[in-house]
Amino acid sequence: MMKRIRIAECLQSEVPINECSIAGWVRTKRESKENIFIEINDGSCLANLQVVVGVGDSYFETAQRLHTGASVYIHGSLVASPAQGQKWELKPVVITVFGDADQSYPLQKKRHSFEFLREIAHLRPRTNTMGAIMRIRNQVSYAIHTFFQHKGFLYVHTPIITTSDCEGAGEMFQVTTLDLRNLPVVNGSIDYTQDFFGAKAALTVSGQLEGELLAMASGYIYTFGPTFRAENSNTTRHLSEFWMVEPEMAFATLQDDCSLAEEFLRFVFTWVLEKCKEDMQFFDERIKPGIIKNLELIVSSSFEIVTYTEAIEKLKQSRDSFEFPVHWGMDLQTEHERWLTEKYFKKPIIVIHYPKAIKAFYMKLNDDNNTVRAMDVLVPGVGEIIGGSEREDRYDVLIARMKEMELNPDDYWWYLDIRKFGSAPHAGFGLGFERAIQFITGMQNIRDVIPFPRTPGNARF
Ligand code: 4AD
Ligand code: MG
């Protein structure tokens, strides 16, 4: 590897650097009578490094021939910039062009729509927005691991391929090696014993079920992995492949779960405000004005905990009209979630005790026999970012719930065993990683906070 320093480091330097080498891609180039100004970005930070080549300098012609998009290695000296707008600039002694780009390079200086950029996702990482998103995703991942590691949670790895549907919602991508043109059939249905795993298999929608098994041995665990959902929702908040963080705690209740979620989110937001100042400034200026103030406010105030029933009452009393009429028993739609967080409480809220009929089978039934110990964290702008619960730890009740939801207990025998041998209260939640990034950055569409989004009809790149 060529000895070089990252542009982020250059720009933060306190002193001039005599011998300085950088490498990156040309963002823009402009010429005056005496100079050529080239802006180089290497992905290490939002800002570009300005390279100034004077008429008569040995690499003037090389610089003249350079196009936006070209990759270069430049050796020279970092000197104080006489012009406004930047502290440092680079005076080159050597310019090596690795690969030039021609006029057809799609990322010319003008601003492009997010829709257009999704069509060129292979080059999109070179834009300011996706560059900033990538750095924020990185820091948020780091914050997540730091938080759980400091609290003594074990990072565990749950399977991606599974034969059980965690959410019981039937939204799974099947995994098979059977010949689709010649399926083995017994008694009129497909014989999965002949499939690769000897059973019908799919990509997981959540690592929770196995996460619970591990928590019921290790105490505190968390997963952080990809999850897959074949729900046909073409919305700004749904991906078919997204990343989820799922902590699970043994000997814990719904209250512990809510406290953990709040502490966790506060930690992550604080981390980003501290570590991603330049990128957050960018989102504040270009994407959603006020986003930094908003995050600071959220970090410094406590979340509101409301029951589902209270939330429904507030919605019913509201003077605003909703597309989906409000009644007890309904699932909260995005418009309701947003009204509660943006208009009524004006901060993140945790909604608890949902009707059992609209939640997954594994949530602990309350004594009213009607609601479950669920908790969803809703935030302004995005709606639900966390879904969790205390788990049903009573064997008989869990079997009854499965039957009620038309799931076959035999398929979950191992999950049920945990309720037979040393069962205990336990709780956990799942944070949608991309929803969290959306909330932090203020980006409108979830497809723009992941480099290569998978959505119905699209798995390109
Ligand atoms: O509420 P969900 O479905 O909960 C679970 O999967 C539980 N097993 C988690 C647990 O208790 N361990 O999903 C959790 C979160 C949601 O709150 C949302 O933020 C995100 O995952 N999510 C999605 N994000 C992007 N695209 C989708 N299609 C999503 N579906 C859920
Ligand atoms: Mg949910």
Short mmCIF file of C-alpha atoms and ligand atoms in Angstrom, two decimals:
data_model
loop_
_atom_site.label_atom_id
_atom_site.label_comp_id
_atom_site.label_asym_id
_atom_site.label_seq_id
_atom_site.Cartn_x
_atom_site.Cartn_y
_atom_site.Cartn_z
CA MET A 1 0.00 0.00 0.00
CA MET A 2 1.19 3.49 -0.77
CA LYS A 3 1.99 5.54 2.27
CA ARG A 4 -0.70 8.14 2.56
CA ILE A 5 -2.87 9.85 5.11
CA ARG A 6 -6.63 10.14 5.05
CA ILE A 7 -8.07 13.51 4.11
CA ALA A 8 -9.93 13.69 7.43
CA GLU A 9 -6.55 13.65 9.15
CA CYS A 10 -5.09 16.27 6.79
CA LEU A 11 -7.94 18.66 7.38
CA GLN A 12 -7.69 18.33 11.14
CA SER A 13 -3.96 18.99 11.18
CA GLU A 14 -2.78 21.76 13.49
CA VAL A 15 0.37 22.42 11.49
CA PRO A 16 1.42 22.41 7.84
CA ILE A 17 2.72 19.05 6.57
CA ASN A 18 5.76 19.19 4.30
CA GLU A 19 5.55 15.71 2.86
CA CYS A 20 1.96 14.71 2.51
CA SER A 21 0.38 12.03 0.31
CA ILE A 22 -3.31 11.47 -0.20
CA ALA A 23 -5.44 9.40 -2.56
CA GLY A 24 -9.04 9.84 -3.54
CA TRP A 25 -11.54 10.74 -6.25
CA VAL A 26 -11.93 14.06 -8.00
CA ARG A 27 -15.18 15.69 -6.97
CA THR A 28 -14.86 18.90 -8.98
CA LYS A 29 -12.32 20.84 -10.93
CA ARG A 30 -12.28 24.49 -11.82
CA GLU A 31 -9.75 26.65 -13.62
CA SER A 32 -8.78 30.28 -13.18
CA LYS A 33 -6.18 32.17 -15.17
CA GLU A 34 -3.30 31.04 -12.96
CA ASN A 35 -4.53 27.88 -11.25
CA ILE A 36 -6.48 24.70 -11.44
CA PHE A 37 -8.43 23.87 -8.29
CA ILE A 38 -9.24 20.22 -7.76
CA GLU A 39 -11.44 19.01 -4.92
CA ILE A 40 -10.55 15.52 -3.74
CA ASN A 41 -12.64 13.29 -1.50
CA ASP A 42 -11.52 9.95 -0.07
CA GLY A 43 -14.58 9.05 1.98
CA SER A 44 -12.92 9.64 5.33
CA CYS A 45 -14.94 12.80 5.93
CA LEU A 46 -17.52 15.00 4.28
CA ALA A 47 -15.15 17.82 3.34
CA ASN A 48 -12.93 17.71 0.27
CA LEU A 49 -9.27 18.59 0.19
CA GLN A 50 -8.48 21.36 -2.26
CA VAL A 51 -5.48 20.74 -4.48
CA VAL A 52 -4.08 23.80 -6.24
CA VAL A 53 -1.92 23.38 -9.35
CA GLY A 54 -0.38 26.54 -10.79
CA VAL A 55 0.36 27.31 -14.45
CA GLY A 56 3.91 26.14 -15.06
CA ASP A 57 3.85 23.51 -12.29
CA SER A 58 5.14 20.20 -13.56
CA TYR A 59 1.80 18.43 -13.29
CA PHE A 60 -0.29 21.24 -14.73
CA GLU A 61 -1.15 19.33 -17.89
CA THR A 62 -2.01 16.19 -15.97
CA ALA A 63 -4.34 18.28 -13.85
CA GLN A 64 -5.87 19.88 -16.91
CA ARG A 65 -6.75 16.49 -18.36
CA LEU A 66 -8.40 15.22 -15.14
CA HIS A 67 -12.15 14.70 -15.00
CA THR A 68 -14.67 14.53 -12.20
CA GLY A 69 -14.69 10.97 -10.94
CA ALA A 70 -11.02 10.19 -11.65
CA SER A 71 -8.95 8.50 -8.95
CA VAL A 72 -5.63 10.07 -8.08
CA TYR A 73 -2.68 9.79 -5.76
CA ILE A 74 -1.14 13.10 -4.90
CA HIS A 75 2.07 13.81 -3.09
CA GLY A 76 2.89 17.34 -2.05
CA SER A 77 2.80 19.73 0.85
CA LEU A 78 -0.14 20.75 2.95
CA VAL A 79 -0.06 24.52 3.29
CA ALA A 80 -2.34 27.14 4.77
CA SER A 81 -4.94 28.13 2.20
CA PRO A 82 -4.90 31.85 1.37
CA ALA A 83 -8.53 31.67 0.25
CA GLN A 84 -11.64 31.61 2.42
CA GLY A 85 -13.58 28.42 2.96
CA GLN A 86 -10.80 26.07 3.96
CA LYS A 87 -7.88 26.05 6.35
CA TRP A 88 -5.55 23.87 4.27
CA GLU A 89 -4.77 23.14 0.67
CA LEU A 90 -2.39 20.76 -1.02
CA LYS A 91 0.40 21.91 -3.36
CA PRO A 92 1.26 18.85 -5.43
CA VAL A 93 4.72 17.66 -6.36
CA VAL A 94 3.52 14.41 -7.92
CA ILE A 95 0.10 13.51 -9.32
CA THR A 96 -0.53 9.92 -10.31
CA VAL A 97 -3.77 9.17 -12.11
CA PHE A 98 -4.95 5.61 -11.50
CA GLY A 99 -8.14 5.73 -13.49
CA ASP A 100 -9.64 8.70 -15.25
CA ALA A 101 -13.37 9.06 -15.79
CA ASP A 102 -14.99 10.56 -18.85
CA GLN A 103 -17.85 12.97 -19.41
CA SER A 104 -20.37 10.16 -19.05
CA TYR A 105 -19.61 9.84 -15.30
CA PRO A 106 -23.10 10.32 -13.86
CA LEU A 107 -22.07 12.22 -10.74
CA GLN A 108 -21.29 15.58 -12.24
CA LYS A 109 -21.46 18.61 -10.00
CA LYS A 110 -25.20 19.30 -10.16
CA ARG A 111 -27.50 17.97 -7.48
CA HIS A 112 -29.26 14.73 -8.27
CA SER A 113 -32.57 13.48 -6.94
CA PHE A 114 -32.54 10.61 -4.47
CA GLU A 115 -34.65 8.63 -6.95
CA PHE A 116 -32.01 9.00 -9.65
CA LEU A 117 -29.21 8.12 -7.26
CA ARG A 118 -30.95 4.85 -6.33
CA GLU A 119 -30.63 3.88 -9.99
CA ILE A 120 -26.86 4.23 -9.75
CA ALA A 121 -26.36 2.69 -6.32
CA HIS A 122 -22.95 1.40 -7.45
CA LEU A 123 -21.67 5.02 -7.62
CA ARG A 124 -23.97 6.51 -4.99
CA PRO A 125 -21.48 5.84 -2.14
CA ARG A 126 -19.38 8.63 -3.69
CA THR A 127 -22.03 11.27 -3.01
CA ASN A 128 -21.97 13.51 0.05
CA THR A 129 -25.22 12.08 1.39
CA MET A 130 -24.36 8.38 1.06
CA GLY A 131 -20.83 9.05 2.29
CA ALA A 132 -22.26 10.65 5.43
CA ILE A 133 -24.79 7.82 5.82
CA MET A 134 -22.00 5.25 5.65
CA ARG A 135 -20.01 7.02 8.36
CA ILE A 136 -23.11 7.35 10.56
CA ARG A 137 -24.03 3.68 10.08
CA ASN A 138 -20.49 2.84 11.13
CA GLN A 139 -20.60 4.99 14.28
CA VAL A 140 -24.07 3.78 15.25
CA SER A 141 -22.85 0.17 14.95
CA TYR A 142 -19.87 1.02 17.11
CA ALA A 143 -22.15 2.71 19.67
CA ILE A 144 -24.46 -0.34 19.75
CA HIS A 145 -21.62 -2.73 20.49
CA THR A 146 -20.07 -0.33 23.00
CA PHE A 147 -23.34 0.06 24.87
CA PHE A 148 -24.03 -3.64 25.22
CA GLN A 149 -20.44 -4.61 25.87
CA HIS A 150 -20.22 -2.07 28.72
CA LYS A 151 -23.38 -3.53 30.22
CA GLY A 152 -22.08 -7.08 30.06
CA PHE A 153 -24.30 -8.40 27.26
CA LEU A 154 -22.82 -11.21 25.17
CA TYR A 155 -22.78 -10.63 21.43
CA VAL A 156 -24.26 -13.85 20.01
CA HIS A 157 -24.85 -15.12 16.51
CA THR A 158 -28.24 -16.56 15.70
CA PRO A 159 -28.98 -18.45 12.48
CA ILE A 160 -29.93 -16.76 9.24
CA ILE A 161 -31.56 -19.88 7.82
CA THR A 162 -34.40 -21.18 9.90
CA THR A 163 -37.34 -23.56 9.82
CA SER A 164 -39.56 -21.49 12.14
CA ASP A 165 -41.38 -18.22 11.63
CA CYS A 166 -40.54 -16.01 14.62
CA GLU A 167 -43.23 -13.42 14.09
CA GLY A 168 -45.76 -15.98 12.90
CA ALA A 169 -46.70 -13.58 10.14
CA GLY A 170 -45.83 -15.82 7.19
CA GLU A 171 -43.61 -13.21 5.58
CA MET A 172 -40.61 -15.40 4.91
CA PHE A 173 -38.34 -15.86 1.92
CA GLN A 174 -38.11 -19.55 1.24
CA VAL A 175 -34.70 -21.18 0.86
CA THR A 176 -34.62 -24.31 -1.25
CA THR A 177 -32.42 -26.38 -3.53
CA LEU A 178 -35.36 -28.29 -4.97
CA ASP A 179 -35.77 -28.14 -8.72
CA LEU A 180 -38.63 -25.68 -9.12
CA ARG A 181 -39.63 -27.22 -12.46
CA ASN A 182 -39.82 -30.69 -10.99
CA LEU A 183 -40.93 -30.64 -7.37
CA PRO A 184 -41.20 -33.89 -5.41
CA VAL A 185 -44.81 -34.42 -4.38
CA VAL A 186 -46.38 -36.79 -1.84
CA ASN A 187 -50.13 -36.88 -1.26
CA GLY A 188 -50.60 -33.73 -3.25
CA SER A 189 -48.12 -31.55 -1.37
CA ILE A 190 -44.43 -30.82 -1.78
CA ASP A 191 -42.17 -33.31 -0.07
CA TYR A 192 -39.75 -31.14 1.85
CA THR A 193 -37.99 -34.11 3.37
CA GLN A 194 -36.19 -34.18 0.02
CA ASP A 195 -35.15 -30.53 0.30
CA PHE A 196 -31.64 -29.53 1.41
CA PHE A 197 -32.45 -29.28 5.12
CA GLY A 198 -35.03 -32.06 5.10
CA ALA A 199 -37.68 -29.49 5.96
CA LYS A 200 -39.16 -26.30 4.58
CA ALA A 201 -36.62 -23.57 5.32
CA ALA A 202 -36.50 -19.80 5.00
CA LEU A 203 -34.47 -16.69 5.79
CA THR A 204 -35.08 -15.48 9.31
CA VAL A 205 -37.37 -12.54 10.12
CA SER A 206 -35.79 -12.16 13.57
CA GLY A 207 -33.14 -13.82 15.72
CA GLN A 208 -35.35 -13.61 18.78
CA LEU A 209 -36.39 -17.23 19.30
CA GLU A 210 -32.81 -18.50 19.33
CA GLY A 211 -31.79 -15.33 21.18
CA GLU A 212 -34.17 -16.34 23.96
CA LEU A 213 -32.56 -19.79 24.19
CA LEU A 214 -29.17 -18.17 24.58
CA ALA A 215 -30.38 -15.59 27.12
CA MET A 216 -31.86 -18.46 29.14
CA ALA A 217 -28.29 -19.70 29.55
CA SER A 218 -26.02 -16.67 29.33
CA GLY A 219 -28.32 -14.17 31.01
CA TYR A 220 -27.84 -11.09 28.85
CA ILE A 221 -27.28 -11.39 25.13
CA TYR A 222 -27.71 -9.32 21.97
CA THR A 223 -27.71 -10.09 18.29
CA PHE A 224 -26.95 -7.66 15.50
CA GLY A 225 -27.61 -9.16 12.12
CA PRO A 226 -29.56 -9.07 8.90
CA THR A 227 -33.24 -10.03 8.84
CA PHE A 228 -35.52 -10.61 5.88
CA ARG A 229 -39.19 -9.95 5.36
CA ALA A 230 -41.22 -10.75 2.29
CA GLU A 231 -43.95 -8.25 3.15
CA ASN A 232 -45.18 -6.47 0.09
CA SER A 233 -45.03 -2.98 1.60
CA ASN A 234 -43.77 -0.32 -0.73
CA THR A 235 -43.36 2.36 1.91
CA THR A 236 -40.63 4.76 2.96
CA ARG A 237 -40.07 2.70 6.14
CA HIS A 238 -39.90 -0.88 4.86
CA LEU A 239 -37.03 -2.90 3.44
CA SER A 240 -37.08 -6.58 2.49
CA GLU A 241 -33.61 -6.95 4.01
CA PHE A 242 -32.73 -4.88 7.04
CA TRP A 243 -30.48 -5.08 10.08
CA MET A 244 -31.82 -5.64 13.54
CA VAL A 245 -30.33 -5.35 17.02
CA GLU A 246 -32.01 -7.71 19.45
CA PRO A 247 -31.06 -7.74 23.13
CA GLU A 248 -32.64 -10.35 25.39
CA MET A 249 -32.45 -10.43 29.20
CA ALA A 250 -33.20 -13.34 31.47
CA PHE A 251 -34.90 -12.53 34.80
CA ALA A 252 -36.35 -9.33 33.40
CA THR A 253 -39.79 -7.83 32.99
CA LEU A 254 -41.50 -5.37 30.66
CA GLN A 255 -40.36 -2.48 32.88
CA ASP A 256 -36.73 -3.57 32.57
CA ASP A 257 -37.20 -3.83 28.82
CA CYS A 258 -38.55 -0.27 28.56
CA SER A 259 -35.71 1.10 30.71
CA LEU A 260 -33.11 -0.70 28.63
CA ALA A 261 -34.58 0.59 25.36
CA GLU A 262 -34.60 4.17 26.58
CA GLU A 263 -31.09 4.06 27.99
CA PHE A 264 -29.86 2.38 24.82
CA LEU A 265 -31.36 4.94 22.43
CA ARG A 266 -30.10 7.85 24.53
CA PHE A 267 -26.61 6.35 24.49
CA VAL A 268 -26.63 5.89 20.72
CA PHE A 269 -27.97 9.37 19.97
CA THR A 270 -25.47 11.00 22.31
CA TRP A 271 -22.66 9.05 20.67
CA VAL A 272 -23.65 10.22 17.19
CA LEU A 273 -23.95 13.85 18.29
CA GLU A 274 -20.43 13.66 19.68
CA LYS A 275 -18.68 11.57 17.03
CA CYS A 276 -20.39 12.63 13.80
CA LYS A 277 -20.46 16.42 14.15
CA GLU A 278 -19.57 17.26 10.57
CA ASP A 279 -22.00 14.75 9.06
CA MET A 280 -24.81 15.74 11.41
CA GLN A 281 -24.24 19.37 10.47
CA PHE A 282 -24.71 18.30 6.86
CA PHE A 283 -28.03 16.58 7.60
CA ASP A 284 -29.13 19.58 9.62
CA GLU A 285 -28.35 21.99 6.77
CA ARG A 286 -29.35 19.93 3.75
CA ILE A 287 -31.85 17.29 4.78
CA LYS A 288 -33.85 18.23 7.86
CA PRO A 289 -33.26 21.60 9.51
CA GLY A 290 -33.35 21.36 13.30
CA ILE A 291 -32.42 17.69 13.45
CA ILE A 292 -29.47 18.29 15.79
CA LYS A 293 -31.51 20.39 18.25
CA ASN A 294 -34.19 17.76 18.14
CA LEU A 295 -31.77 14.96 18.98
CA GLU A 296 -30.23 17.03 21.77
CA LEU A 297 -33.68 17.58 23.24
CA ILE A 298 -34.49 13.89 23.06
CA VAL A 299 -31.26 12.97 24.76
CA SER A 300 -31.98 15.34 27.62
CA SER A 301 -35.64 14.49 28.31
CA SER A 302 -37.26 11.25 29.34
CA PHE A 303 -39.50 9.17 27.09
CA GLU A 304 -43.21 9.02 27.83
CA ILE A 305 -44.67 5.62 28.65
CA VAL A 306 -48.36 5.21 27.71
CA THR A 307 -50.59 2.20 27.49
CA TYR A 308 -52.15 1.29 24.18
CA THR A 309 -55.57 2.00 25.69
CA GLU A 310 -54.50 5.51 26.73
CA ALA A 311 -53.03 6.12 23.28
CA ILE A 312 -56.30 5.10 21.63
CA GLU A 313 -58.20 7.48 23.94
CA LYS A 314 -55.91 10.38 23.01
CA LEU A 315 -56.31 9.61 19.31
CA LYS A 316 -60.10 9.44 19.65
CA GLN A 317 -60.17 12.81 21.41
CA SER A 318 -58.04 14.42 18.71
CA ARG A 319 -59.66 16.93 16.37
CA ASP A 320 -57.53 15.72 13.46
CA SER A 321 -59.06 13.25 11.10
CA PHE A 322 -57.31 10.02 10.19
CA GLU A 323 -57.47 7.91 7.08
CA PHE A 324 -57.83 4.82 9.29
CA PRO A 325 -60.59 5.38 11.87
CA VAL A 326 -59.52 4.83 15.47
CA HIS A 327 -60.97 2.09 17.61
CA TRP A 328 -59.69 -0.14 20.40
CA GLY A 329 -58.19 -3.30 18.97
CA MET A 330 -56.77 -1.77 15.78
CA ASP A 331 -53.09 -1.78 14.94
CA LEU A 332 -51.64 1.72 15.12
CA GLN A 333 -50.95 3.03 11.62
CA THR A 334 -48.08 5.34 10.77
CA GLU A 335 -50.44 8.36 10.82
CA HIS A 336 -51.47 7.49 14.40
CA GLU A 337 -47.93 6.89 15.55
CA ARG A 338 -46.84 10.19 14.06
CA TRP A 339 -49.74 12.10 15.57
CA LEU A 340 -48.89 10.74 19.02
CA THR A 341 -45.17 11.51 18.82
CA GLU A 342 -45.19 14.66 16.70
CA LYS A 343 -48.40 16.40 17.67
CA TYR A 344 -49.38 15.18 21.09
CA PHE A 345 -46.35 14.19 23.12
CA LYS A 346 -43.76 15.86 20.88
CA LYS A 347 -41.12 13.31 21.87
CA PRO A 348 -40.39 9.59 21.74
CA ILE A 349 -42.99 7.47 23.48
CA ILE A 350 -43.17 3.86 24.56
CA VAL A 351 -46.57 2.30 24.01
CA ILE A 352 -47.19 -0.76 26.19
CA HIS A 353 -49.88 -3.40 26.74
CA TYR A 354 -51.23 -3.87 23.22
CA PRO A 355 -54.25 -6.07 22.43
CA LYS A 356 -53.08 -9.67 22.12
CA ALA A 357 -54.81 -10.12 18.76
CA ILE A 358 -52.45 -7.73 16.96
CA LYS A 359 -49.18 -8.96 18.49
CA ALA A 360 -47.00 -12.04 18.15
CA PHE A 361 -47.70 -15.29 19.98
CA TYR A 362 -44.65 -15.10 22.25
CA MET A 363 -45.67 -11.99 24.21
CA LYS A 364 -46.69 -12.45 27.83
CA LEU A 365 -50.42 -12.34 28.41
CA ASN A 366 -51.61 -9.85 31.02
CA ASP A 367 -54.06 -10.84 33.76
CA ASP A 368 -56.88 -9.17 31.82
CA ASN A 369 -56.50 -11.99 29.27
CA ASN A 370 -56.84 -9.39 26.58
CA THR A 371 -53.60 -7.44 26.36
CA VAL A 372 -49.95 -8.50 26.22
CA ARG A 373 -46.77 -7.10 27.76
CA ALA A 374 -45.61 -5.58 24.50
CA MET A 375 -43.72 -2.36 24.07
CA ASP A 376 -43.13 -0.31 20.93
CA VAL A 377 -40.87 2.73 20.89
CA LEU A 378 -42.26 5.38 18.56
CA VAL A 379 -40.30 8.44 17.50
CA PRO A 380 -41.25 11.64 15.68
CA GLY A 381 -40.76 11.49 11.92
CA VAL A 382 -40.44 7.73 11.62
CA GLY A 383 -42.91 6.06 13.97
CA GLU A 384 -41.97 2.62 15.34
CA ILE A 385 -38.24 2.01 15.64
CA ILE A 386 -38.29 -0.62 18.39
CA GLY A 387 -40.67 -3.49 19.00
CA GLY A 388 -40.28 -5.71 22.05
CA SER A 389 -41.96 -7.48 24.92
CA GLU A 390 -41.74 -9.56 28.02
CA ARG A 391 -41.97 -13.16 26.80
CA GLU A 392 -44.64 -15.66 27.73
CA ASP A 393 -42.77 -17.90 30.18
CA ARG A 394 -45.73 -20.14 31.15
CA TYR A 395 -45.83 -23.38 29.20
CA ASP A 396 -49.60 -23.86 29.12
CA VAL A 397 -50.41 -20.26 28.32
CA LEU A 398 -47.88 -20.25 25.48
CA ILE A 399 -49.37 -23.40 23.95
CA ALA A 400 -52.85 -21.91 24.19
CA ARG A 401 -51.66 -18.69 22.51
CA MET A 402 -50.02 -20.62 19.68
CA LYS A 403 -53.20 -22.53 19.01
CA GLU A 404 -55.21 -19.31 19.13
CA MET A 405 -52.90 -17.90 16.46
CA GLU A 406 -53.08 -21.08 14.40
CA LEU A 407 -49.45 -22.05 14.89
CA ASN A 408 -48.52 -25.66 15.38
CA PRO A 409 -46.86 -26.13 18.82
CA ASP A 410 -45.01 -29.19 17.47
CA ASP A 411 -43.01 -26.89 15.19
CA TYR A 412 -41.82 -24.95 18.25
CA TRP A 413 -41.14 -27.86 20.59
CA TRP A 414 -37.63 -26.64 21.42
CA TYR A 415 -38.91 -23.13 22.16
CA LEU A 416 -41.55 -24.62 24.42
CA ASP A 417 -38.95 -26.77 26.20
CA ILE A 418 -37.38 -23.61 27.60
CA ARG A 419 -40.69 -23.10 29.45
CA LYS A 420 -40.51 -26.63 30.77
CA PHE A 421 -36.99 -26.62 32.14
CA GLY A 422 -36.03 -23.69 34.34
CA SER A 423 -38.39 -21.16 32.86
CA ALA A 424 -38.11 -17.59 34.12
CA PRO A 425 -39.40 -14.14 33.25
CA HIS A 426 -37.40 -12.70 30.38
CA ALA A 427 -37.73 -9.82 27.97
CA GLY A 428 -36.13 -8.24 24.95
CA PHE A 429 -36.66 -6.03 21.95
CA GLY A 430 -35.61 -5.43 18.37
CA LEU A 431 -34.32 -2.13 17.03
CA GLY A 432 -34.64 -1.63 13.28
CA PHE A 433 -31.16 -0.37 12.46
CA GLU A 434 -32.19 1.47 9.28
CA ARG A 435 -35.18 3.06 11.01
CA ALA A 436 -32.79 4.35 13.66
CA ILE A 437 -30.49 5.78 10.97
CA GLN A 438 -33.52 7.38 9.32
CA PHE A 439 -34.51 9.01 12.56
CA ILE A 440 -31.00 10.25 13.35
CA THR A 441 -30.36 11.75 9.91
CA GLY A 442 -33.86 12.91 9.02
CA MET A 443 -33.70 11.05 5.69
CA GLN A 444 -37.17 10.66 4.20
CA ASN A 445 -36.79 7.27 2.59
CA ILE A 446 -35.33 4.16 4.19
CA ARG A 447 -33.89 3.19 0.77
CA ASP A 448 -31.46 6.05 1.11
CA VAL A 449 -29.94 4.99 4.45
CA ILE A 450 -28.67 1.58 3.28
CA PRO A 451 -26.19 1.35 0.40
CA PHE A 452 -27.89 -1.42 -1.56
CA PRO A 453 -31.58 -1.60 -0.61
CA ARG A 454 -33.70 -4.67 -1.24
CA THR A 455 -37.37 -3.91 -1.77
CA PRO A 456 -40.24 -5.58 -3.64
CA GLY A 457 -39.15 -5.76 -7.27
CA ASN A 458 -35.57 -4.71 -6.59
CA ALA A 459 -32.47 -6.62 -5.52
CA ARG A 460 -30.06 -5.01 -7.97
CA PHE A 461 -26.40 -4.30 -7.23
O1 4AD B 1 -41.52 -5.16 15.75
P1 4AD B 1 -40.73 -6.25 15.09
O2 4AD B 1 -41.40 -7.07 14.06
O3 4AD B 1 -40.18 -7.14 16.28
C1 4AD B 1 -39.47 -8.29 16.15
O4 4AD B 1 -39.04 -8.76 15.13
C2 4AD B 1 -39.15 -8.93 17.49
N1 4AD B 1 -38.82 -10.33 17.24
C3 4AD B 1 -38.01 -8.18 18.13
C4 4AD B 1 -37.64 -8.70 19.48
O5 4AD B 1 -38.43 -8.56 20.42
N2 4AD B 1 -36.48 -9.31 19.62
O6 4AD B 1 -39.42 -5.64 14.43
C5 4AD B 1 -38.50 -4.91 15.22
C6 4AD B 1 -38.12 -3.63 14.53
C7 4AD B 1 -39.29 -2.70 14.24
O7 4AD B 1 -39.60 -1.93 15.36
C8 4AD B 1 -38.74 -1.86 13.10
O8 4AD B 1 -37.91 -0.83 13.61
C9 4AD B 1 -37.87 -2.84 12.37
O9 4AD B 1 -37.59 -3.91 13.24
N3 4AD B 1 -38.54 -3.35 11.17
C10 4AD B 1 -38.22 -3.01 9.90
N4 4AD B 1 -37.30 -2.17 9.43
C11 4AD B 1 -37.21 -2.03 8.09
N5 4AD B 1 -37.97 -2.69 7.22
C12 4AD B 1 -38.92 -3.56 7.65
N6 4AD B 1 -39.66 -4.23 6.77
C13 4AD B 1 -39.08 -3.74 9.05
N7 4AD B 1 -39.88 -4.51 9.82
C14 4AD B 1 -39.54 -4.26 11.09
MG MG B 2 -43.35 -4.23 15.52
#
